[in-house]
Each structure stands twice: as C-alpha cells, then as structure tokens.
Coordinates of C-alpha atoms in Angstrom, one line a residue:
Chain A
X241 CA -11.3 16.3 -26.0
X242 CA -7.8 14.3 -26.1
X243 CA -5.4 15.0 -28.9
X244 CA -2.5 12.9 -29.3
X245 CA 0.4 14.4 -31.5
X246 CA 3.7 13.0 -31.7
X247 CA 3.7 10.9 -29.2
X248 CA 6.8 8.9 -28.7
X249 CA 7.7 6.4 -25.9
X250 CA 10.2 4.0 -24.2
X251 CA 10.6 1.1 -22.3
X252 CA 14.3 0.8 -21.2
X253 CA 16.3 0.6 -24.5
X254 CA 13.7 -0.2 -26.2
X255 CA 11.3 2.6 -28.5
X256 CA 8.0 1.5 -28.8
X257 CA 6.2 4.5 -29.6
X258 CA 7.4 6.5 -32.9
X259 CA 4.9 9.8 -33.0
X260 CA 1.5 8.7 -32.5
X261 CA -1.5 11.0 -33.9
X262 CA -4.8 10.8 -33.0
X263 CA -8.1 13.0 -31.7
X264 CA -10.8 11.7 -29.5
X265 CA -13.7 14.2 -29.7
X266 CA -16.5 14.7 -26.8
X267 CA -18.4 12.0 -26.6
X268 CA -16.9 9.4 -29.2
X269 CA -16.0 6.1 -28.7
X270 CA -13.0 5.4 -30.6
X271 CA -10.8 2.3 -31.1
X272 CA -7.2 1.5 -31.3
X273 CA -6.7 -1.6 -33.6
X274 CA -3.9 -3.3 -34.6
X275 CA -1.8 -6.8 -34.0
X276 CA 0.1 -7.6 -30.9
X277 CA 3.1 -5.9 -30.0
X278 CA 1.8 -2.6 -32.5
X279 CA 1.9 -0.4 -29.3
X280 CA -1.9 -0.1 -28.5
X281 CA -1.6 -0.8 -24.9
X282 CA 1.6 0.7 -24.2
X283 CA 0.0 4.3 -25.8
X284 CA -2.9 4.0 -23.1
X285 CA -0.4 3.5 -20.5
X286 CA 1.9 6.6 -22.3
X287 CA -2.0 9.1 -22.0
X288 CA -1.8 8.1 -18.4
X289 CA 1.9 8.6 -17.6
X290 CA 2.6 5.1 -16.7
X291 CA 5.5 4.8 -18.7
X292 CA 9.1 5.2 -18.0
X293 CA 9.7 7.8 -20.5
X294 CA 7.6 9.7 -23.3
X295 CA 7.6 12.2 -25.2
X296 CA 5.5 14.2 -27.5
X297 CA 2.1 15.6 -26.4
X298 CA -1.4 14.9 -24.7
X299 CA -3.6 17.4 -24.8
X300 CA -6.6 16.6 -22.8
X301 CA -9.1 19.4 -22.9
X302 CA -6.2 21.7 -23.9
X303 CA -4.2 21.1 -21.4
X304 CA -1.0 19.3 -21.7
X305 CA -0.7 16.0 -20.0
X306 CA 3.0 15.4 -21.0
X307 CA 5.0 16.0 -18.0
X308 CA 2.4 15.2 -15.0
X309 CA 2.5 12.6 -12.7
X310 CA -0.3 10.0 -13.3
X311 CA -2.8 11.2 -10.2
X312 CA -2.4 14.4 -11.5
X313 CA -3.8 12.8 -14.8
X314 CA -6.2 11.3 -13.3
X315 CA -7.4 14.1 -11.4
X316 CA -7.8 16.2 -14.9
X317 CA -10.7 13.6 -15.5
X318 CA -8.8 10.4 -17.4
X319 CA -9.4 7.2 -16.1
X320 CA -8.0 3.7 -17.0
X321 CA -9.4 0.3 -16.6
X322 CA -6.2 -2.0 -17.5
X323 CA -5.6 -4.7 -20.2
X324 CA -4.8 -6.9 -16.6
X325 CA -7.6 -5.3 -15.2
X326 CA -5.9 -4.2 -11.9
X327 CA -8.3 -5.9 -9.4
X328 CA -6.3 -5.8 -5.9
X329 CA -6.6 -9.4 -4.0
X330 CA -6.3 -7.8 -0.8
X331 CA -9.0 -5.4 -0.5
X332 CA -13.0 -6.9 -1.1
X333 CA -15.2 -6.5 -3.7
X334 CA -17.0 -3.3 -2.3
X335 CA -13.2 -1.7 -1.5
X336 CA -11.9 -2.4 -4.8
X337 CA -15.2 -0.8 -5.8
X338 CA -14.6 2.5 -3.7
X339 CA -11.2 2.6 -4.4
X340 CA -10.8 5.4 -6.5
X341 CA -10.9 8.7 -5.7
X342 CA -14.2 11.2 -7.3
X343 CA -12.0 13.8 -9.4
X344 CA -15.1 15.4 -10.9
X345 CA -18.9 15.1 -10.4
X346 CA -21.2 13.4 -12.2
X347 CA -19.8 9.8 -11.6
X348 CA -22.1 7.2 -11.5
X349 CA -23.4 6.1 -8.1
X350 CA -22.9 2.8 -6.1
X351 CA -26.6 1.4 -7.3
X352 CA -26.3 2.4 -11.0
X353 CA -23.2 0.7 -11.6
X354 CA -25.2 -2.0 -9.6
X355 CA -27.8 -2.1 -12.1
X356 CA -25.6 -2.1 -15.3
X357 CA -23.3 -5.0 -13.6
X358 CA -25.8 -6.9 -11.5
X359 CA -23.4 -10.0 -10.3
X360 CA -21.3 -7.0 -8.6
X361 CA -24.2 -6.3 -6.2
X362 CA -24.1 -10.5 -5.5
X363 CA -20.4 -10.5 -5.0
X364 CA -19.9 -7.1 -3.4
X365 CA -19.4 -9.1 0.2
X366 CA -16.8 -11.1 -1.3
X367 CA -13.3 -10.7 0.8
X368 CA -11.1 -10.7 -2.0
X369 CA -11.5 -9.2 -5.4
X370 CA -9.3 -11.4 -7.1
X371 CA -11.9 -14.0 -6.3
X372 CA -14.2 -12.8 -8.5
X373 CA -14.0 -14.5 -11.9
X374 CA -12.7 -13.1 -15.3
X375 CA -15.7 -11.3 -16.4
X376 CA -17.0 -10.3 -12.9
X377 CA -13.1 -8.6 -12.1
X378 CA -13.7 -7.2 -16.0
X379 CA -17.0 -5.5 -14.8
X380 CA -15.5 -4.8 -11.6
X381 CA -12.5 -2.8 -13.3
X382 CA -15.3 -0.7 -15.7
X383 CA -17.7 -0.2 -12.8
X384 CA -15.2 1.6 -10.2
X385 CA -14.1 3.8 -13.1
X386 CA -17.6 5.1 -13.7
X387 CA -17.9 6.7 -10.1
X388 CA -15.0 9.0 -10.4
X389 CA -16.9 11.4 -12.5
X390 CA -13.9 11.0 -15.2
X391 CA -15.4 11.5 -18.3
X392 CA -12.8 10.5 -20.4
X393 CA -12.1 6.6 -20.0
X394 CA -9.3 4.2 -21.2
X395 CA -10.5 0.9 -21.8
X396 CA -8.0 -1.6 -22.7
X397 CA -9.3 -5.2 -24.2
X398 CA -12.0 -5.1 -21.9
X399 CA -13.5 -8.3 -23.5
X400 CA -10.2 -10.4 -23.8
X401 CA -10.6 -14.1 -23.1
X402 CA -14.3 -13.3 -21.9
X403 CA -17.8 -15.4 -22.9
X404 CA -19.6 -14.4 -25.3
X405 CA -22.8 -13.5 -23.1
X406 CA -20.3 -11.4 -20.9
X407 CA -18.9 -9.3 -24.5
X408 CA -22.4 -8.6 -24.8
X409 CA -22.9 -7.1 -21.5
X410 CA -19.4 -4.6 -21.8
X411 CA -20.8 -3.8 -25.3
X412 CA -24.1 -2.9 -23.8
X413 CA -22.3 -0.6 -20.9
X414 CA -20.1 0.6 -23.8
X415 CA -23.3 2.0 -25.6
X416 CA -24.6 2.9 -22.5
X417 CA -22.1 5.1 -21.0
X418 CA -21.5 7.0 -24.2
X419 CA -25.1 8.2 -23.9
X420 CA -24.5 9.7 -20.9
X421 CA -21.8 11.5 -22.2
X422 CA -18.7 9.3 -21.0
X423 CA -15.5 9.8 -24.2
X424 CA -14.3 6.1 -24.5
X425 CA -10.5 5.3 -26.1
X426 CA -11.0 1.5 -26.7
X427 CA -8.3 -1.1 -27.5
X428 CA -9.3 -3.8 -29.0
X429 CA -8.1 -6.9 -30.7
X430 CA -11.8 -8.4 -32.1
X431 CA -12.8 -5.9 -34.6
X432 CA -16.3 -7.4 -35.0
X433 CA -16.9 -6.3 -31.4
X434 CA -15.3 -2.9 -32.1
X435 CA -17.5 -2.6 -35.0
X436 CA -20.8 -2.8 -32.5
X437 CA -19.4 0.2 -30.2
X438 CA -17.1 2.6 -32.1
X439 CA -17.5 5.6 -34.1
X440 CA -13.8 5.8 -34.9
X441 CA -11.0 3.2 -35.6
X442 CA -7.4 4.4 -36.0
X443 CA -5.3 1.5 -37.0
X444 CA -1.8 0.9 -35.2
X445 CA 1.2 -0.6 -37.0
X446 CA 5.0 -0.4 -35.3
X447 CA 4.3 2.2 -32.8
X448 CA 2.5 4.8 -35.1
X449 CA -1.2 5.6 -36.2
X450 CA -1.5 3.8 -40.0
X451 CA -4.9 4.4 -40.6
X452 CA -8.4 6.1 -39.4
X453 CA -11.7 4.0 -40.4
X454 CA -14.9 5.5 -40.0
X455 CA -17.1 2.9 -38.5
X456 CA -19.8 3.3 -41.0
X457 CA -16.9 2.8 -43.4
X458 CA -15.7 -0.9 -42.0
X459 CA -17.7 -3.2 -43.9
X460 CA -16.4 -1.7 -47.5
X461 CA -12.7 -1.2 -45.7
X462 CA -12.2 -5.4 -44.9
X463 CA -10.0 -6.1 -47.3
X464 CA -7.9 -3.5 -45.9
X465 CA -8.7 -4.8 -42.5
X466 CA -7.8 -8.3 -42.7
X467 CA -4.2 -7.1 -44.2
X468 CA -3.4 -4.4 -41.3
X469 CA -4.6 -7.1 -38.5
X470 CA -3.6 -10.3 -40.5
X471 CA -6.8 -12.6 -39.7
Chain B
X169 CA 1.3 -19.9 48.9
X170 CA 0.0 -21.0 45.3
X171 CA 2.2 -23.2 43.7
X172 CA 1.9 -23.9 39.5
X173 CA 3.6 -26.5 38.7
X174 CA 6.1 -26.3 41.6
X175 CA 6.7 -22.6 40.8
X176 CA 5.1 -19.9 43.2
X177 CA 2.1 -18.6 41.8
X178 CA 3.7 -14.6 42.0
X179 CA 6.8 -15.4 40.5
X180 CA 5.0 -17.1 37.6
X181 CA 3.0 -14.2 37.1
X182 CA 5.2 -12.0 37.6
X183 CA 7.6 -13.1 34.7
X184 CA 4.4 -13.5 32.9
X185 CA 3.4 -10.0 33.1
X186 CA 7.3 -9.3 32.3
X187 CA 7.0 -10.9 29.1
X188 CA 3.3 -9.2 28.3
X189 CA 5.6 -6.2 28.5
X190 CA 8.6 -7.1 26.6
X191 CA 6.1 -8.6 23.9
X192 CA 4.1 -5.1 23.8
X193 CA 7.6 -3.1 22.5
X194 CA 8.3 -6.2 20.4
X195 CA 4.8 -5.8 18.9
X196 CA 4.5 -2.4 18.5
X197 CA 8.3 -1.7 16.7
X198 CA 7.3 -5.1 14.6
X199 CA 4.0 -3.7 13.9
X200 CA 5.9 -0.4 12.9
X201 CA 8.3 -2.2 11.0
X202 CA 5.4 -4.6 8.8
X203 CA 3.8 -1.8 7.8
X204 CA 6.7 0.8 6.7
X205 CA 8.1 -3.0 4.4
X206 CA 4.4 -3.2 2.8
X207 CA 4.6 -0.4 1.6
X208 CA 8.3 1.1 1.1
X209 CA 9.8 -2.4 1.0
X210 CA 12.4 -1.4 3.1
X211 CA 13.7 -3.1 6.3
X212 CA 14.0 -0.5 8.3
X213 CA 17.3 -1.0 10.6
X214 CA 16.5 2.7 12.2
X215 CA 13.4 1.4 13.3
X216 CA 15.2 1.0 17.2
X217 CA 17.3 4.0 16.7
X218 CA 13.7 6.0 16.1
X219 CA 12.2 4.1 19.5
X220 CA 15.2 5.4 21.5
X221 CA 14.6 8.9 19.6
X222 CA 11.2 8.9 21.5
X223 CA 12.1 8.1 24.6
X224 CA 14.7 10.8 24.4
X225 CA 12.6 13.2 22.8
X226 CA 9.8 12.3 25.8
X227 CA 12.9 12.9 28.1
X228 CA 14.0 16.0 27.1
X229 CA 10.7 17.7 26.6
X230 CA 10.3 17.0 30.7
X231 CA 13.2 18.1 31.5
X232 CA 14.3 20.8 29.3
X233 CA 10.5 22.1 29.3
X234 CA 8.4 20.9 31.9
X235 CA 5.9 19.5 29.7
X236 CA 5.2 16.1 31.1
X237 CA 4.0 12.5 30.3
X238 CA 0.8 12.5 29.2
X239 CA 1.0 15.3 26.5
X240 CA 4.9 13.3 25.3
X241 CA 3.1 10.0 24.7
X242 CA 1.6 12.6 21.6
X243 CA 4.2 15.3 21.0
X244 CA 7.2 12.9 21.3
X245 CA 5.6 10.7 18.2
X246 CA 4.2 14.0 16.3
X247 CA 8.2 15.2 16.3
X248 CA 9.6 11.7 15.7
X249 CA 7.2 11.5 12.7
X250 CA 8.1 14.9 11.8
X251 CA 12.0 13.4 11.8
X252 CA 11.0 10.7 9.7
X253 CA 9.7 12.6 6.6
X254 CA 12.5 14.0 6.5
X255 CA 14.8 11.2 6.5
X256 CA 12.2 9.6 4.1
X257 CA 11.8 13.0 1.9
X258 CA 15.9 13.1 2.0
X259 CA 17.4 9.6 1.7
X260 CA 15.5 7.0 1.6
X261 CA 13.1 7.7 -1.2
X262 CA 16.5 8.0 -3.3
X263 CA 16.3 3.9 -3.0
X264 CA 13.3 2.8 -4.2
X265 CA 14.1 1.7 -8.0
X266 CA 17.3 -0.2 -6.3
X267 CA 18.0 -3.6 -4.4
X268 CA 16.3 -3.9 -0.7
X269 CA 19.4 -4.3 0.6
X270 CA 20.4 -1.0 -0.2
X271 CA 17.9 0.6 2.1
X272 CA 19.0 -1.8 4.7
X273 CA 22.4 -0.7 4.6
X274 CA 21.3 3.3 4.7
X275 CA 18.8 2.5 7.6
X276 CA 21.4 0.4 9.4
X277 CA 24.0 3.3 9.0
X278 CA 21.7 6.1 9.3
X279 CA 20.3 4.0 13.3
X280 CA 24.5 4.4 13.9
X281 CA 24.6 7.9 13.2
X282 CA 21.6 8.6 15.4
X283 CA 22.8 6.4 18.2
X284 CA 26.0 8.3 18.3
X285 CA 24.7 11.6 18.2
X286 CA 22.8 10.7 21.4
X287 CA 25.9 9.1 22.8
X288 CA 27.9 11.7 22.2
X289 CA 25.7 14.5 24.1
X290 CA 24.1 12.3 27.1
X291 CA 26.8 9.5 27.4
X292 CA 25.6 6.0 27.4
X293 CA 25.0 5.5 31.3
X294 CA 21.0 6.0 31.0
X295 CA 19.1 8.2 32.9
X296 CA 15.6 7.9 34.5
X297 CA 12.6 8.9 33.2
X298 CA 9.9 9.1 36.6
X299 CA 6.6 7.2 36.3
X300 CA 4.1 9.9 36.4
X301 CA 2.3 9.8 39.5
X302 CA -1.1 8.8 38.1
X303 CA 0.3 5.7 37.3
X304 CA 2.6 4.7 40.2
X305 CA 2.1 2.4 42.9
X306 CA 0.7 -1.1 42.5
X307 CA -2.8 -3.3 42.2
X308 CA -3.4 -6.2 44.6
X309 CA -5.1 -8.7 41.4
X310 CA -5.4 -11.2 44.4
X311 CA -2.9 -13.5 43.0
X312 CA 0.3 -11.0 42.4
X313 CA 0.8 -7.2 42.8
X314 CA 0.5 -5.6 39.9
X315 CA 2.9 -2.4 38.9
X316 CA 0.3 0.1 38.1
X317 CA 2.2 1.6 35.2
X318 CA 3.1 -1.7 33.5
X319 CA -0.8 -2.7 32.9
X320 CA -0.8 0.7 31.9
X321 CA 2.0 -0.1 29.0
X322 CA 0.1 -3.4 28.4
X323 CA -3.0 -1.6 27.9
X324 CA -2.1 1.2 25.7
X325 CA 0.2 -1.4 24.0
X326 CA -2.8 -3.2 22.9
X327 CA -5.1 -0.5 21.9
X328 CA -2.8 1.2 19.7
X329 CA -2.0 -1.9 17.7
X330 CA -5.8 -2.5 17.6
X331 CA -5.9 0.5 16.4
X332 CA -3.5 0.2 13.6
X333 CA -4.8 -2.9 12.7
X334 CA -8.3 -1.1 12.3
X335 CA -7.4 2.1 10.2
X336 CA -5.5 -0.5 8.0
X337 CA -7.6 -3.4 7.5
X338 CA -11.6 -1.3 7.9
X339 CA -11.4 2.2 6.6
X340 CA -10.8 3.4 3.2
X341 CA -7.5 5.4 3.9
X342 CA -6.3 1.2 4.8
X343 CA -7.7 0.0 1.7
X344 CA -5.5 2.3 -0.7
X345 CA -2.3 1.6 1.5
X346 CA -3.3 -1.5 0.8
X347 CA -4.2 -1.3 -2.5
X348 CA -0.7 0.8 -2.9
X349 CA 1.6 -2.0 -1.2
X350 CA -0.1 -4.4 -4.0
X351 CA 0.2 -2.2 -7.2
X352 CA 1.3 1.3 -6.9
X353 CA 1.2 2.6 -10.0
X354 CA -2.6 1.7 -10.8
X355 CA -3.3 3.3 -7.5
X356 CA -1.4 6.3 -8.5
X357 CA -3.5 6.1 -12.0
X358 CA -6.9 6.4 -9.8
X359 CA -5.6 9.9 -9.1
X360 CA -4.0 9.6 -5.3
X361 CA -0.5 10.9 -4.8
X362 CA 1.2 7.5 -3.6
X363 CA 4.4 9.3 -3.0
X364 CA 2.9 11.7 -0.5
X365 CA 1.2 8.3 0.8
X366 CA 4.8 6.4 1.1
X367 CA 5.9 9.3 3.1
X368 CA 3.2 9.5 5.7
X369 CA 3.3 5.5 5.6
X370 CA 6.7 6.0 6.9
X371 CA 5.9 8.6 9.3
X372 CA 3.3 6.4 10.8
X373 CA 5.8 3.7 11.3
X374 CA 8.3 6.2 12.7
X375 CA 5.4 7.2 14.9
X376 CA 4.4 4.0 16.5
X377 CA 8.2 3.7 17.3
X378 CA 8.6 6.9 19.3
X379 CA 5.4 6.0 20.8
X380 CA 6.7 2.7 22.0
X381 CA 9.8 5.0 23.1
X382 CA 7.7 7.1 25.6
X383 CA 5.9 3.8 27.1
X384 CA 9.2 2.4 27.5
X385 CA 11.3 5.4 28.8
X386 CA 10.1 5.2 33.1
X387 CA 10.6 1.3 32.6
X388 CA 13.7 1.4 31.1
X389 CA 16.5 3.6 31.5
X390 CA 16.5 6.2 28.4
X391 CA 19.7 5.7 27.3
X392 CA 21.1 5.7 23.5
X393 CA 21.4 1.9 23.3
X394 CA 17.9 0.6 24.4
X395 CA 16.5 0.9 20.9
X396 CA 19.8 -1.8 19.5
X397 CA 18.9 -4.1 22.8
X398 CA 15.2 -4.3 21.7
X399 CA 15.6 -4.6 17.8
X400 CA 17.6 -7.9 17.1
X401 CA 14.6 -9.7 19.4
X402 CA 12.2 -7.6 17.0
X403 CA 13.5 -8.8 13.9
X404 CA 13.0 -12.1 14.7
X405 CA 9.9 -11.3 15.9
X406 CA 9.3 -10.1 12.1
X407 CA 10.6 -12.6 10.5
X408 CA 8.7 -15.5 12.9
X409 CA 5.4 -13.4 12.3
X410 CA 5.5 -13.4 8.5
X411 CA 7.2 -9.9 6.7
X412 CA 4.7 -7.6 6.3
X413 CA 1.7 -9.4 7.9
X414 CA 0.1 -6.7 10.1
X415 CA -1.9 -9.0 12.6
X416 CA 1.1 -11.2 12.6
X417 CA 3.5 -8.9 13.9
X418 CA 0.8 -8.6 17.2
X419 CA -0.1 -11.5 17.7
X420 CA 3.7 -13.0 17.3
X421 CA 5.0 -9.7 19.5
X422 CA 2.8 -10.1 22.0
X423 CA 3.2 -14.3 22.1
X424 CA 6.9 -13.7 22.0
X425 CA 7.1 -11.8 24.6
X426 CA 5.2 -14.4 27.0
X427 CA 7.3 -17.2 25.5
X428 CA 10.3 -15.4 26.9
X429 CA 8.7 -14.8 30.4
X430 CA 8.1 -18.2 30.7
X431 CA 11.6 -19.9 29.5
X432 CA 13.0 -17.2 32.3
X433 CA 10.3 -19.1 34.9
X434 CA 11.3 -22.5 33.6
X435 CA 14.6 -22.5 32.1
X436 CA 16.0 -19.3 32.8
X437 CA 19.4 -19.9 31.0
X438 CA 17.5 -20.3 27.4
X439 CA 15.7 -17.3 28.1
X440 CA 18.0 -14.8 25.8
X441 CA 17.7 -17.4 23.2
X442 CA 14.2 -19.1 23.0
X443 CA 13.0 -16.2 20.4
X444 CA 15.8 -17.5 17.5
X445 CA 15.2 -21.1 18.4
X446 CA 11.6 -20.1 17.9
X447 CA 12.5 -18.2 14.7
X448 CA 14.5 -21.5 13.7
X449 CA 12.0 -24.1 14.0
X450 CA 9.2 -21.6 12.1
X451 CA 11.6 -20.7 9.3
X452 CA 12.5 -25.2 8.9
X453 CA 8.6 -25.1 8.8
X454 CA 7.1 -22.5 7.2
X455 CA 10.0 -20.1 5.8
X456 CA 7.2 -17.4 4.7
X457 CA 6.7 -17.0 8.5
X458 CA 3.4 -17.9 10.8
X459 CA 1.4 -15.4 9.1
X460 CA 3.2 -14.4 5.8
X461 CA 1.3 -14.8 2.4
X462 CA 2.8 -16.9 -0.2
X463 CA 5.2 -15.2 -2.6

C-alpha cells in the first residue's frame, strides 16, 4: 500500500533524512520507533509533502507521491493526525470536526466517531477546539481523520503526554480501525504501547530505517530494543 | 425647531447620517482589508487604488456601454476581482516566504501605478456618476430629510458586511479560511488547495473594494484620487479595530465614521483629525487594537 525507498529529506541546511526504506501493506498497522531527533516525525511529514525539500520516492498504491503538493496527497487517500495535533482555536469543536474534506468513501460518519470518542459528542458545542483538553484535542485530531474515507492514516505519537485510561482508549480505536480496514503508519516513542497495536516495527536511527521487528518477535528482540531506544 | 444640545435637530442628523456614510466605505475597504491580512498577511496598500478601480469600472460600463447601476454594483466587483487574481496569481504570491513589508511596498507601488494610469487617461478633475433614478429624491423621517440614495449606501453597506461576517464565521467554506489563516499547511494536508484558496481570498477582498467603489461613485466624484483620500482614514480604522479582526473592522468602520460626523457637529476643526487621536489613545491602551487577539 505505501512503499518508502530512498527517501531523503531537508530542513534548510540541514539533512535529516538519509534514504529511508520501508513498506506498509493493506491493512497493517506498523510503527516507526526510534529516539528523539532519529527522524520519525519529520518522515511522516516528508509521506505528506510537508517538508521543504525531499527526495527519493512514495509510492502509495503505485503511484508516486514524490513531487505533489500535500492536498493532492491527501486527496490520493493519506491522511495525517500531527505529533502537535493541529486542533485550530478558532473554529469549534464540531468545525474542527468537519474540517476536512471526504477524498474517498467509506469514512466513518459523524455518530461512529461519536461512539468510539464519546466526550467529543459532550464537547462538540464547545467554541474553541483548543479548549478541549490534551486527550480530548488527541481524539479530536484521530476522529476528523476517520471521515475522509482515507484509508491510509499517519498517526504521529498519538498518546504523548496522555493518561493512562486515555492510551487505552487510542489503543482501542487503533485495533478498532484496523478491523475495518484503515492501514495505520504509527510513531511512537512507548514501545510497550506499540507492542499492544502493531504488526510491524521498523526501527529509526540518524535519518534511516535500522531495523524491522515483527511484533510477535518483540519480547525475544528487547535486548536489542533497549540498545536502539536507550531505556 | 428641535434643538439637541443647542444644535438644530437637522443639522445634527444630518452630519450624523454623513458619518453613517463615511463609516460604511471605511467599513467595507477595512473589512476588505482584515480579511485579505488573515489570510495573505499582506497590508494591502492597493486596497484604495482597487475601490477607485470600481467606481471607474462602474463609470465606464455606463458610459462606454449603457449598462447601468444596478447590474455594476455586480459586474464592476466580478471584473475588479477578476483584476485581482491576476495581480495576486502575478506578483504578489511571489512574496509570501518574505518580510510583510515587502508586500507593503509592492501594494503601495502597484496602487501608484494604477492611480496614474487613470490619471493619465481621465485627468484628475472627477466626473459624475448620476444617482439612478430609483434611488433619487429624498424621505421626510420626520425629524430630517433623508437622501434616498444615501440610506440606500447605508443599507447595502451593512448587509454586505453582515454578510461577509456570515460566510466567514457560520459556513464551512469560513471555517477552512479560518482554519487556513491559523495553520495552512495542515489545512493543505486535509487535501484543500490553500493556494487556489489565498487567491480567491484575495479576490474577495478586491471585490468588496470595487463594490464599495460603485456605492461610492454618484456620491463622490469618480475621480483617480478618491481611493488615496479614503485609505489613510481606513488604515487607521484597521489598526483601531484590531488587524485582522473581521467584526472589528464593522463595528470600528461604521463607529468611526459617526465619531467624525459628530466632531464636524461639535468641533468642526478636529474633524480631519479625531480618527488618529482615536487611533492614539487605543494604541496607548490596547496596542493589539479594540478587537485584535493577543499575539
């Protein structure tokens, strides 16, 4: 479904991506591990064409992403919920909600993402979405995703600084989601969450793909593990 | 005779009705202006060179083909917008990665440009623009007389930038210029084209501009300069609103415009300069303006 080869990309002066490899297949949930600064987030952003300059390729579906703008990315069916979430202040719960565009059919409606994220339905009158709290904007971010139709979703740390009881609930919609079909690239830095969610793990080290786990593989592979992400 | 507080009742109101007036251009081009810095953040110096372009444009489709009033207050706009995709398509989306004040300076030289072009094939004397007849004549309101066509322009005023408020803060096409104004790349990441968006945002602006040039052409003479006379009031008016703010360009057009009326009733030399005293006193006070966010 999306095959990364080569991918290379810059901020400025600086290279933070040196040829990245990786495959996401049809229906997989898949995780990008790795420490801070290894390029996880920045080769989300690179898929989506929100970086100043890559190269390299995307292939989503066989066709090549490399070279579009990002709504023409989007529009192939690739959608993004950021590391910062991307919750805009000025628009209400409900418009942040409806936001983005369908590119494809068989999004999620209003009332199921209403029923996997049930505070949403309490808040959806709230003016500003920004006034939600941290795991409400988090479930906020996943839910307007879901309604595009995209079938192909990049979720980056979508449990960072979140309770425990919240984790729970974006593992739940993780698991959820992928039996309906949805492909989910996941960043993540807590790998005992990945572990709960993920089929896949490709380790990131220095802007390049170290390392694929399987996930029934993790448990034997810690060792390993604990030296690539240094806990 | 009605006397409030000593003044004669009709002369009060009639300066008040001036400055209703006045305050409707100054809300409309500062309404234009808000929204084309939301989202281009770009101070758009053309902005009065655009307003005169209506009138003109309003001017010449009367007299060069016939077609009147009514159908210029929609055509005039349609080719004015038309004018500004272009300018935005050509120039000014060249600025975007730099400094404001580089789209200040283009804007500023590109409302010269236009203003001499004008000049140079009507001259500068003005001509007149006739008040079409369904409009002419005058109300008796009981306590003043009441130029049909200037309620009109008060009226029409009003519902446009009720509408613009409306399509910007209630509908879903106002929610993504919104959205786009806050963070345009994620926006652009949800799959909308937020160039194409910038571009029509600017050809809104440009819009509401020309319109305000057609309301203003049979009340002012059209002449190249009226767009410079109007914009250095309106850019206080932006500035005392809040940059950007959307109501507050409206509400602070529209108040301005009665403050004036009134200094002219009650102190008639201050009346040129109430506005900056006013702009002033709100920027000692509140420098983000009367209805500007926090940075």
């Amino acid at each position: 479904m999306l095959e990364v080869k080569g991918l290379n990309a810059w901020y400025g002066e600086s290279h933070i991506l040196h040829g990245v490899d990786f495959e996401v297949r049809e229906g997989e949930v898949v995780t990008l591990l790795g420490r801070n600064g290894a390029g996880k987030t920045t080769t989300m952003k690179s898929i989506m064409g929100l970086v100043p300059r890559r190269e390299g390729s995307v292939k989503f579906r066989g066709n090549e992403m490399v070279g579009l703008m990002p709504n023409q990315i989007a529009r192939a069916g690739i959608a993004i919920c950021p590391e910062e979430r991307g919750i805009f202040g000025s628009l209400s719960v409900t418009e942040n909600l409806m936001l983005p565009p369908i590119v494809a059919p068989g999004g999620l409606t209003v009332e199921e993402i209403y029923t996997l994220f049930p505070n949403l339905r309490e808040r959806a009158k709230t003016a500003h979405g920004t006034k939600l709290s941290g795991g409400e904007q988090q479930m906020l971010a996943i839910g307007r995703i879901l309604r595009t139709g995209a079938k192909m979703l990049l979720l980056d740390e979508p449990t960072e600084g979140l309770a425990p009881v919240i984790v729970q609930q974006i593992g739940r919609t993780i698991r959820e989601i992928k039996n309906r079909g949805f492909t989910v690239l996941l960043v993540e830095q807590n790998f005992r969450f990945a572990a709960t969610v993920a089929d896949r793990h490709y380790v990131m080290e220095h802007g390049k793909i170290v390392d694929m786990i399987p996930n029934h593989l993790l448990e034997t592979s810690m060792d390993k593990l604990h030296e690539y992400l240094g806990v | 005779m009605i006397m409030i507080f000593g003044i004669p009742g009709p002369l009060l109101f009639g300066q008040l009705l001036l400055g209703l007036i006045n305050g409707a251009f100054y809300a409309m081009l500062s309404l234009g202006l808000a929204v084309i810095f939301g989202m281009l953040n770009i101070i758009n110096f053309a902005h009065g060179a655009l307003f005169m372009m209506g009138a003109f444009v309003s001017w010449i489709l009367l007299n060069y083909l016939g077609i009147g009033y009514f159908p210029a207050l929609i055509l005039s706009p349609l080719l004015v917008g038309i004018f500004g995709i272009v300018l935005e398509k050509t120039v000014i989306s060249r600025l975007y990665k730099l400094d404001h004040l580089y789209g200040l300076l283009l804007t500023f030289g590109l409302s010269l440009v236009i203003e001499g072009l004008f000049r140079n094939a009507y001259g500068s004397s003005g001509m007149p623009y006739r008040i079409p007849d369904m409009l002419s004549g005058a109300t008796n309101l009981g306590f003043m007389y009441m130029p049909n066509y200037r309620g009109w322009v008060v009226l029409a005023a009003l519902t446009v930038c009720i509408a613009t408020w409306a399509i910007i803060e209630k509908t879903s096409l106002g929610a993504t210029l919104r959205a786009a104004t806050e963070n345009a790349p994620m926006v652009q990441a949800f799959g909308v084209n937020v160039p194409r968006l910038i571009t029509l945002t600017y050809a809104g602006g440009v819009a509401l501009a020309a319109f305000a040039g057609v309301l203003a052409a049979p009340i002012y003479s059209v002449n190249p300069n009226m767009g410079s006379n109007f914009i250095n009031t309106v850019f206080a008016v932006v500035v005392i609103g809040g940059m950007g703010s959307i109501m507050g360009s409206i509400v602070t057009g529209f108040g301005l415009g009665v403050v004036e009326g009134l200094t002219k009733v009650f102190y008639p030399q201050a009346s040129a300069t109430v506005v900056f005293l006013v702009m002033v006193i709100v920027l000692l006070v509140r420098p983000r303006g009367l209805f500007g966010k926090a940075a």
